[in-house]
Short mmCIF file of C-alpha atoms and ligand atoms in Angstrom, two decimals:
data_model
loop_
_atom_site.label_atom_id
_atom_site.label_comp_id
_atom_site.label_asym_id
_atom_site.label_seq_id
_atom_site.Cartn_x
_atom_site.Cartn_y
_atom_site.Cartn_z
CA UNK A 1 -4.56 29.24 29.28
CA UNK A 2 -3.87 29.91 25.59
CA UNK A 3 -2.67 27.09 23.30
CA UNK A 4 0.89 28.40 23.24
CA UNK A 5 1.16 28.35 27.04
CA UNK A 6 -0.21 24.81 27.16
CA UNK A 7 2.32 23.61 24.53
CA UNK A 8 5.16 25.17 26.51
CA UNK A 9 4.08 23.70 29.84
CA UNK A 10 3.61 20.18 28.45
CA UNK A 11 6.90 20.29 26.59
CA UNK A 12 8.67 21.42 29.73
CA UNK A 13 7.06 19.12 32.28
CA UNK A 14 5.77 16.04 30.40
CA UNK A 15 7.99 13.31 28.96
CA UNK A 16 8.04 13.63 25.18
CA UNK A 17 6.56 10.25 24.27
CA UNK A 18 3.89 10.70 21.59
CA UNK A 19 4.44 12.76 18.48
CA UNK A 20 1.73 15.36 19.10
CA UNK A 21 -0.48 17.47 16.88
CA UNK A 22 -0.08 21.21 17.50
CA UNK A 23 -3.48 21.28 19.16
CA UNK A 24 -4.41 21.98 22.78
CA UNK A 25 -7.89 20.48 22.99
CA UNK A 26 -9.98 21.78 25.88
CA UNK A 27 -13.59 20.96 24.96
CA UNK A 28 -15.58 18.45 22.93
CA UNK A 29 -19.14 17.75 21.84
CA UNK A 30 -20.29 15.02 19.46
CA UNK A 31 -17.81 14.75 16.57
CA UNK A 32 -16.24 18.15 17.33
CA UNK A 33 -13.43 19.40 19.56
CA UNK A 34 -12.28 22.93 20.37
CA UNK A 35 -8.79 24.23 21.06
CA UNK A 36 -7.81 26.61 23.84
CA UNK A 37 -7.90 29.33 21.19
CA UNK A 38 -11.50 28.36 20.39
CA UNK A 39 -10.73 26.81 17.02
CA UNK A 40 -13.11 24.01 16.06
CA UNK A 41 -11.96 20.67 14.59
CA UNK A 42 -13.94 17.74 13.19
CA UNK A 43 -12.60 14.67 15.02
CA UNK A 44 -12.61 11.66 12.70
CA UNK A 45 -10.02 10.03 14.96
CA UNK A 46 -12.49 9.79 17.86
CA UNK A 47 -9.97 10.86 20.51
CA UNK A 48 -7.83 7.80 19.58
CA UNK A 49 -10.74 5.37 18.93
CA UNK A 50 -12.21 6.11 22.35
CA UNK A 51 -15.26 8.30 21.75
CA UNK A 52 -17.77 5.88 20.24
CA UNK A 53 -20.76 7.90 21.45
CA UNK A 54 -19.16 11.28 20.69
CA UNK A 55 -17.22 13.62 22.95
CA UNK A 56 -18.70 14.36 26.38
CA UNK A 57 -22.07 12.78 25.57
CA UNK A 58 -24.58 14.36 28.01
CA UNK A 59 -25.87 10.97 29.19
CA UNK A 60 -22.35 9.76 30.04
CA UNK A 61 -21.49 13.07 31.72
CA UNK A 62 -24.69 12.86 33.81
CA UNK A 63 -24.05 9.23 34.78
CA UNK A 64 -20.48 9.81 35.95
CA UNK A 65 -21.33 13.10 37.70
CA UNK A 66 -24.20 11.51 39.63
CA UNK A 67 -22.05 8.50 40.52
CA UNK A 68 -19.22 10.78 41.69
CA UNK A 69 -21.68 12.45 44.08
CA UNK A 70 -22.83 9.07 45.47
CA UNK A 71 -19.67 6.95 45.69
CA UNK A 72 -16.49 7.46 43.67
CA UNK A 73 -14.78 4.22 44.57
CA UNK A 74 -14.73 1.03 46.49
CA UNK A 75 -12.74 -1.97 45.35
CA UNK A 76 -13.81 -5.52 44.49
CA UNK A 77 -13.76 -6.58 48.13
CA UNK A 78 -17.35 -5.31 48.28
CA UNK A 79 -20.34 -5.75 45.98
CA UNK A 80 -21.59 -2.75 44.00
CA UNK A 81 -24.90 -1.95 42.27
CA UNK A 82 -23.26 -0.12 39.38
CA UNK A 83 -20.67 -2.90 38.83
CA UNK A 84 -23.34 -5.60 38.96
CA UNK A 85 -25.30 -3.70 36.30
CA UNK A 86 -22.24 -3.24 34.04
CA UNK A 87 -21.32 -6.94 34.18
CA UNK A 88 -24.91 -7.92 33.45
CA UNK A 89 -25.14 -5.44 30.57
CA UNK A 90 -21.94 -6.72 29.01
CA UNK A 91 -23.18 -10.30 29.32
CA UNK A 92 -26.42 -9.28 27.61
CA UNK A 93 -24.62 -7.94 24.52
CA UNK A 94 -21.73 -10.44 24.37
CA UNK A 95 -21.97 -13.51 22.15
CA UNK A 96 -22.61 -16.72 24.13
CA UNK A 97 -20.86 -18.30 25.92
CA UNK A 98 -18.88 -15.19 26.97
CA UNK A 99 -20.94 -14.46 30.02
CA UNK A 100 -18.53 -13.25 32.69
CA UNK A 101 -16.51 -10.05 32.92
CA UNK A 102 -13.21 -9.24 34.59
CA UNK A 103 -12.74 -5.46 34.88
CA UNK A 104 -9.42 -3.69 34.69
CA UNK A 105 -8.17 -0.30 33.53
CA UNK A 106 -6.71 -0.41 30.02
CA UNK A 107 -6.31 -2.43 26.86
CA UNK A 108 -2.87 -3.75 27.63
CA UNK A 109 -4.02 -4.86 31.08
CA UNK A 110 -7.03 -6.66 29.59
CA UNK A 111 -4.68 -8.54 27.25
CA UNK A 112 -2.23 -9.39 30.07
CA UNK A 113 -5.09 -10.91 32.06
CA UNK A 114 -6.52 -12.73 29.03
CA UNK A 115 -3.15 -14.41 28.50
CA UNK A 116 -2.92 -15.24 32.20
CA UNK A 117 -6.36 -16.88 32.05
CA UNK A 118 -5.21 -18.95 29.05
CA UNK A 119 -2.18 -20.16 31.00
CA UNK A 120 -4.22 -20.91 34.12
CA UNK A 121 -6.82 -22.83 32.12
CA UNK A 122 -4.38 -24.95 30.14
CA UNK A 123 -1.42 -25.33 32.50
CA UNK A 124 0.77 -24.38 29.51
CA UNK A 125 2.79 -21.21 29.00
CA UNK A 126 3.22 -20.49 25.28
CA UNK A 127 1.32 -17.73 23.49
CA UNK A 128 0.88 -17.34 19.73
CA UNK A 129 0.09 -13.98 18.15
CA UNK A 130 0.19 -12.57 14.63
CA UNK A 131 2.61 -10.48 12.59
CA UNK A 132 1.69 -6.77 12.67
CA UNK A 133 -0.86 -7.09 15.49
CA UNK A 134 -0.70 -4.55 18.34
CA UNK A 135 -1.63 -5.60 21.87
CA UNK A 136 -0.19 -2.95 24.21
CA UNK A 137 2.97 -1.87 25.96
CA UNK A 138 3.25 -3.90 29.17
CA UNK A 139 5.50 -6.97 29.33
CA UNK A 140 3.31 -9.81 28.05
CA UNK A 141 1.27 -7.64 25.64
CA UNK A 142 4.34 -6.06 24.04
CA UNK A 143 5.90 -9.52 23.74
CA UNK A 144 2.82 -10.50 21.70
CA UNK A 145 3.16 -7.38 19.52
CA UNK A 146 5.03 -8.31 16.36
CA UNK A 147 4.75 -4.82 14.87
CA UNK A 148 7.65 -2.54 14.04
CA UNK A 149 9.87 -1.55 16.96
CA UNK A 150 7.43 -2.38 19.75
CA UNK A 151 8.52 -5.91 20.62
CA UNK A 152 12.17 -4.85 20.75
CA UNK A 153 11.25 -2.00 23.09
CA UNK A 154 9.86 -4.60 25.48
CA UNK A 155 13.07 -6.65 25.65
CA UNK A 156 13.84 -8.86 27.47
CA UNK A 157 10.50 -10.24 26.27
CA UNK A 158 8.36 -12.71 28.16
CA UNK A 159 9.50 -16.19 27.05
CA UNK A 160 7.23 -18.50 25.06
CA UNK A 161 5.79 -16.05 22.53
CA UNK A 162 5.67 -17.11 18.88
CA UNK A 163 4.53 -15.35 15.70
CA UNK A 164 2.23 -16.60 12.94
CA UNK A 165 1.26 -14.80 9.75
CA UNK A 166 -2.09 -12.96 9.89
CA UNK A 167 -4.75 -14.49 7.66
CA UNK A 168 -2.50 -17.38 6.65
CA UNK A 169 -4.00 -20.77 7.56
CA UNK A 170 -0.84 -22.80 6.90
CA UNK A 171 1.32 -20.51 9.05
CA UNK A 172 -1.23 -20.51 11.87
CA UNK A 173 -1.54 -24.33 11.73
CA UNK A 174 2.23 -24.71 11.90
CA UNK A 175 2.80 -22.37 14.85
CA UNK A 176 -0.16 -23.32 17.09
CA UNK A 177 0.50 -26.70 18.69
CA UNK A 178 -0.22 -28.82 21.75
CA UNK A 179 2.12 -26.62 23.85
CA UNK A 180 0.14 -23.45 23.08
CA UNK A 181 -1.77 -21.97 26.01
CA UNK A 182 -3.42 -19.12 24.13
CA UNK A 183 -3.67 -17.47 20.76
CA UNK A 184 -4.26 -13.71 20.74
CA UNK A 185 -5.39 -11.90 17.62
CA UNK A 186 -6.50 -8.39 16.73
CA UNK A 187 -9.32 -9.45 14.38
CA UNK A 188 -8.91 -6.27 12.32
CA UNK A 189 -5.32 -5.08 12.62
CA UNK A 190 -5.88 -1.38 13.11
CA UNK A 191 -2.48 0.15 13.69
CA UNK A 192 -0.94 -2.01 10.95
CA UNK A 193 -3.20 -0.26 8.41
CA UNK A 194 -6.64 -1.82 9.05
CA UNK A 195 -5.75 -5.28 7.75
CA UNK A 196 -8.52 -7.86 7.54
CA UNK A 197 -8.66 -11.66 7.40
CA UNK A 198 -11.35 -13.86 5.84
CA UNK A 199 -14.14 -15.65 7.74
CA UNK A 200 -12.57 -18.86 6.43
CA UNK A 201 -9.34 -17.98 8.26
CA UNK A 202 -11.21 -17.34 11.52
CA UNK A 203 -13.07 -20.65 11.12
CA UNK A 204 -9.77 -22.53 10.71
CA UNK A 205 -8.25 -20.63 13.64
CA UNK A 206 -11.18 -21.59 15.89
CA UNK A 207 -10.92 -25.23 14.77
CA UNK A 208 -7.13 -25.35 15.31
CA UNK A 209 -7.48 -23.93 18.87
CA UNK A 210 -10.15 -26.53 19.66
CA UNK A 211 -8.00 -29.27 18.19
CA UNK A 212 -4.93 -28.52 20.34
CA UNK A 213 -6.84 -27.26 23.40
CA UNK A 214 -5.59 -23.66 23.18
CA UNK A 215 -7.59 -20.65 24.39
CA UNK A 216 -8.56 -18.22 21.61
CA UNK A 217 -8.44 -14.52 22.57
CA UNK A 218 -9.84 -11.73 20.40
CA UNK A 219 -8.20 -8.41 21.22
CA UNK A 220 -11.23 -6.20 20.59
CA UNK A 221 -9.76 -3.11 22.22
CA UNK A 222 -10.48 -1.28 18.95
CA UNK A 223 -13.11 -3.43 17.24
CA UNK A 224 -15.30 -3.89 20.33
CA UNK A 225 -18.25 -1.92 21.70
CA UNK A 226 -19.92 -1.36 18.35
CA UNK A 227 -17.11 0.12 16.31
CA UNK A 228 -17.48 -2.28 13.38
CA UNK A 229 -21.29 -2.09 13.35
CA UNK A 230 -21.90 -5.07 15.63
CA UNK A 231 -21.36 -5.09 19.38
CA UNK A 232 -18.22 -7.19 18.94
CA UNK A 233 -16.31 -8.53 15.96
CA UNK A 234 -16.63 -11.93 17.67
CA UNK A 235 -19.88 -13.54 16.63
CA UNK A 236 -20.36 -11.11 13.72
CA UNK A 237 -20.79 -12.24 10.14
CA UNK A 238 -17.21 -11.19 9.37
CA UNK A 239 -15.85 -13.50 12.09
CA UNK A 240 -18.35 -16.33 11.92
CA UNK A 241 -16.98 -17.70 15.21
CA UNK A 242 -16.76 -16.85 18.90
CA UNK A 243 -13.43 -16.94 20.79
CA UNK A 244 -12.98 -17.97 24.44
CA UNK A 245 -12.07 -14.46 25.64
CA UNK A 246 -12.64 -10.96 24.29
CA UNK A 247 -10.50 -8.12 25.62
CA UNK A 248 -11.93 -4.60 25.62
CA UNK A 249 -10.96 -1.02 26.49
CA UNK A 250 -10.99 2.28 24.50
CA UNK A 251 -14.71 2.98 23.71
CA UNK A 252 -15.96 0.98 26.69
CA UNK A 253 -15.90 3.93 29.08
CA UNK A 254 -16.13 6.83 26.60
CA UNK A 255 -12.84 8.17 27.95
CA UNK A 256 -13.04 7.06 31.57
CA UNK A 257 -10.21 4.48 31.74
CA UNK A 258 -11.65 0.96 31.83
CA UNK A 259 -10.73 -2.40 30.34
CA UNK A 260 -12.39 -5.77 30.52
CA UNK A 261 -12.01 -9.44 29.63
CA UNK A 262 -15.22 -11.20 28.65
CA UNK A 263 -14.65 -14.82 29.50
CA UNK A 264 -16.46 -18.02 28.48
CA UNK A 265 -18.36 -19.92 31.13
CA UNK A 266 -16.09 -22.92 30.65
CA UNK A 267 -12.90 -20.91 31.35
CA UNK A 268 -14.24 -19.38 34.54
CA UNK A 269 -13.82 -22.77 36.23
CA UNK A 270 -10.05 -22.30 35.98
CA UNK A 271 -10.08 -18.97 37.84
CA UNK A 272 -9.88 -18.96 41.61
CA UNK A 273 -9.78 -16.24 44.24
CA UNK A 274 -6.72 -13.99 43.89
CA UNK A 275 -5.67 -15.37 40.49
CA UNK A 276 -6.58 -12.01 38.95
CA UNK A 277 -7.04 -8.58 40.46
CA UNK A 278 -6.45 -4.84 40.39
CA UNK A 279 -7.42 -2.12 42.82
CA UNK A 280 -9.18 0.18 40.39
CA UNK A 281 -10.79 -2.41 38.10
CA UNK A 282 -14.59 -2.25 38.35
CA UNK A 283 -14.51 1.14 40.10
CA UNK A 284 -17.82 2.97 40.34
CA UNK A 285 -17.07 5.90 38.03
CA UNK A 286 -15.78 3.56 35.33
CA UNK A 287 -18.79 1.28 35.71
CA UNK A 288 -21.20 4.22 35.47
CA UNK A 289 -19.42 5.21 32.24
CA UNK A 290 -19.71 1.65 30.86
CA UNK A 291 -23.44 1.48 31.62
CA UNK A 292 -24.14 4.88 30.10
CA UNK A 293 -22.03 4.17 27.01
CA UNK A 294 -23.84 0.91 26.27
CA UNK A 295 -27.22 2.54 26.88
CA UNK A 296 -26.44 5.40 24.49
CA UNK A 297 -25.36 2.96 21.76
CA UNK A 298 -28.63 1.06 22.25
CA UNK A 299 -30.90 4.11 22.49
CA UNK A 300 -29.37 5.95 19.53
CA UNK A 301 -29.06 2.80 17.41
CA UNK A 302 -25.38 3.51 16.86
CA UNK A 303 -24.61 0.02 15.55
CA UNK A 304 -26.73 0.87 12.50
CA UNK A 305 -25.11 4.32 12.33
CA UNK A 306 -21.63 2.79 12.23
CA UNK A 307 -22.63 0.73 9.19
CA UNK A 308 -23.94 3.88 7.45
CA UNK A 309 -20.68 5.71 8.16
CA UNK A 310 -18.82 3.00 6.26
CA UNK A 311 -21.13 3.43 3.25
CA UNK A 312 -20.72 7.25 3.25
CA UNK A 313 -16.92 6.98 3.49
CA UNK A 314 -16.73 4.31 0.77
CA UNK A 315 -18.90 6.48 -1.45
CA UNK A 316 -16.68 9.54 -0.83
CA UNK A 317 -13.57 7.51 -1.67
CA UNK A 318 -15.09 6.13 -4.87
CA UNK A 319 -14.74 9.65 -6.35
CA UNK A 320 -11.00 9.77 -5.68
CA UNK A 321 -8.75 8.10 -8.24
CA UNK A 322 -5.76 7.97 -5.87
CA UNK A 323 -7.67 5.72 -3.43
CA UNK A 324 -6.67 2.13 -4.08
CA UNK A 325 -8.91 0.46 -1.49
CA UNK A 326 -10.95 1.09 1.65
CA UNK A 327 -10.30 -1.50 4.35
CA UNK A 328 -12.21 -2.25 7.53
CA UNK A 329 -15.76 -2.05 8.77
CA UNK A 330 -18.12 0.50 10.28
CA UNK A 331 -16.12 3.20 12.06
CA UNK A 332 -12.75 1.43 11.82
CA UNK A 333 -11.67 2.28 8.28
CA UNK A 334 -8.32 2.42 6.49
CA UNK A 335 -8.12 4.36 3.25
CA UNK A 336 -5.25 3.02 1.16
CA UNK A 337 -3.82 5.46 -1.38
CA UNK A 338 -1.68 4.81 -4.45
CA UNK A 339 1.20 6.49 -2.62
CA UNK A 340 1.74 8.16 0.73
CA UNK A 341 -1.36 9.02 2.75
CA UNK A 342 0.55 11.84 4.47
CA UNK A 343 -0.41 14.64 2.03
CA UNK A 344 -4.10 13.82 2.56
CA UNK A 345 -3.65 13.70 6.34
CA UNK A 346 -1.95 17.11 6.24
CA UNK A 347 -4.52 18.63 3.88
CA UNK A 348 -7.36 17.41 6.12
CA UNK A 349 -5.67 18.78 9.23
CA UNK A 350 -5.19 22.16 7.54
CA UNK A 351 -8.94 22.08 6.86
CA UNK A 352 -9.45 21.36 10.60
CA UNK A 353 -10.32 17.68 10.22
CA UNK A 354 -8.42 15.22 12.44
CA UNK A 355 -7.72 11.75 11.02
CA UNK A 356 -4.97 9.23 11.81
CA UNK A 357 -1.99 7.67 10.06
CA UNK A 358 -1.07 4.00 10.56
CA UNK A 359 2.14 2.00 10.44
CA UNK A 360 1.46 1.54 6.70
CA UNK A 361 2.46 4.93 5.24
CA UNK A 362 -0.12 4.58 2.46
CA UNK A 363 -3.07 4.06 4.81
CA UNK A 364 -5.05 6.86 6.45
CA UNK A 365 -7.23 5.74 9.37
CA UNK A 366 -10.69 6.96 10.31
CA UNK A 367 -11.93 6.06 13.80
CA UNK A 368 -14.80 8.53 14.22
CA UNK A 369 -17.57 8.49 16.80
CA UNK A 370 -20.29 6.05 15.67
CA UNK A 371 -22.63 9.04 15.81
CA UNK A 372 -20.78 11.05 13.13
CA UNK A 373 -23.34 12.38 10.66
CA UNK A 374 -23.60 12.21 6.88
CA UNK A 375 -23.04 15.97 6.58
CA UNK A 376 -19.88 15.70 8.71
CA UNK A 377 -18.56 12.94 6.44
CA UNK A 378 -19.48 15.21 3.51
CA UNK A 379 -17.08 17.85 4.92
CA UNK A 380 -14.36 15.19 4.90
CA UNK A 381 -15.27 14.16 1.33
CA UNK A 382 -15.00 17.74 0.08
CA UNK A 383 -11.46 18.11 1.40
CA UNK A 384 -10.38 14.60 0.36
CA UNK A 385 -11.58 15.08 -3.17
CA UNK A 386 -11.15 18.87 -3.44
N1 PLP B 401 -4.91 -3.61 21.72
C1 PLP B 401 -5.19 -2.84 20.66
C2 PLP B 401 -5.80 -3.47 19.45
C3 PLP B 401 -4.96 -1.45 20.69
O1 PLP B 401 -5.22 -0.70 19.64
C4 PLP B 401 -4.40 -0.90 21.87
C5 PLP B 401 -4.10 0.55 21.96
O2 PLP B 401 -4.01 1.27 21.00
C6 PLP B 401 -4.12 -1.74 22.95
C7 PLP B 401 -4.40 -3.09 22.84
C8 PLP B 401 -3.56 -1.19 24.22
O3 PLP B 401 -4.51 -0.46 24.88
P1 PLP B 401 -4.10 0.60 26.03
O4 PLP B 401 -3.39 1.72 25.33
O5 PLP B 401 -5.42 1.02 26.63
O6 PLP B 401 -3.24 -0.13 26.98
#
């Protein structure tokens, strides 16, 4: 099928939800994707922050193909070698005491279950989240999403959600109280324009949750699995603390849908049979993808690569007088311009480089594979500064 035919078919038969690029992508390798008309694009958006190890990494492809030939699926009512390995692998890279995994299928589902665990563990119902954070589009997650139109779209919202200001200790202290079951935070607010908070803020947040007995949840759907140059934002130097639950999705399966909650040992005592569940969570293909993804990040030292990417991008931006600031870490970067970022986004796309906008019109987002090379970032720099 040619691109034009694909556009027509999707427009005719798929609900028009996302505002789409005029690209029909049919193939990918590393940091590159190809259209149906065989045009090649540099993907600095990482397939929507999903392709940490690059598109169709051969090791991931091999792992899921071999698994598909052995056993595609059996649910959690049986034990599985590949699931056991994935849970053990995640425990080996997670900061202590987050030693147990619950597997599901997406970011919003991971957050829904994280909030449920907080309620089960505390016997309370209220959830606090932060202005401009994004947590997903199902009922509880969208009710925790105080960003633009999203929360309103989810009306009638789940009761008991309250909003604090991101990075503001006084606001957080005032909103989190002895009735709070859980506090969910996107530790770097990606969609809002890659907004960061200080380690001091995270320290106070951890202390306040301990003080009132609330469960602290880091939504690491974007920051997790190496994107910021450490396995998780939790436990990194930038956080300085470890929450009680981390939720994950996006990069975890390199494109095979999978989400997870990493849960502290203490909290697992509150979870009994049938409190949580999903048919497809922990399925064999997804687990093979998780194992292969983590192994590739380890083998190719992609945590170090992500840190280098940040340096290359910061260096490229230092030559551009319209760049006001570069926010974020590793391969989650927001370039803030003096004015609208849109002309840069458009110019890059015309040069066949895919980047992303954010809900801040002045911020352009880069979410490339952690394996993107210096010469690929140089191509970006030439167009940005050209
Ligand atoms: N949390 C964050 C921080 C996200 O960026 C997203 C998706 O963009 C989600 C949750 C929801 O994930 P999903 O689209 O897999 O449900």
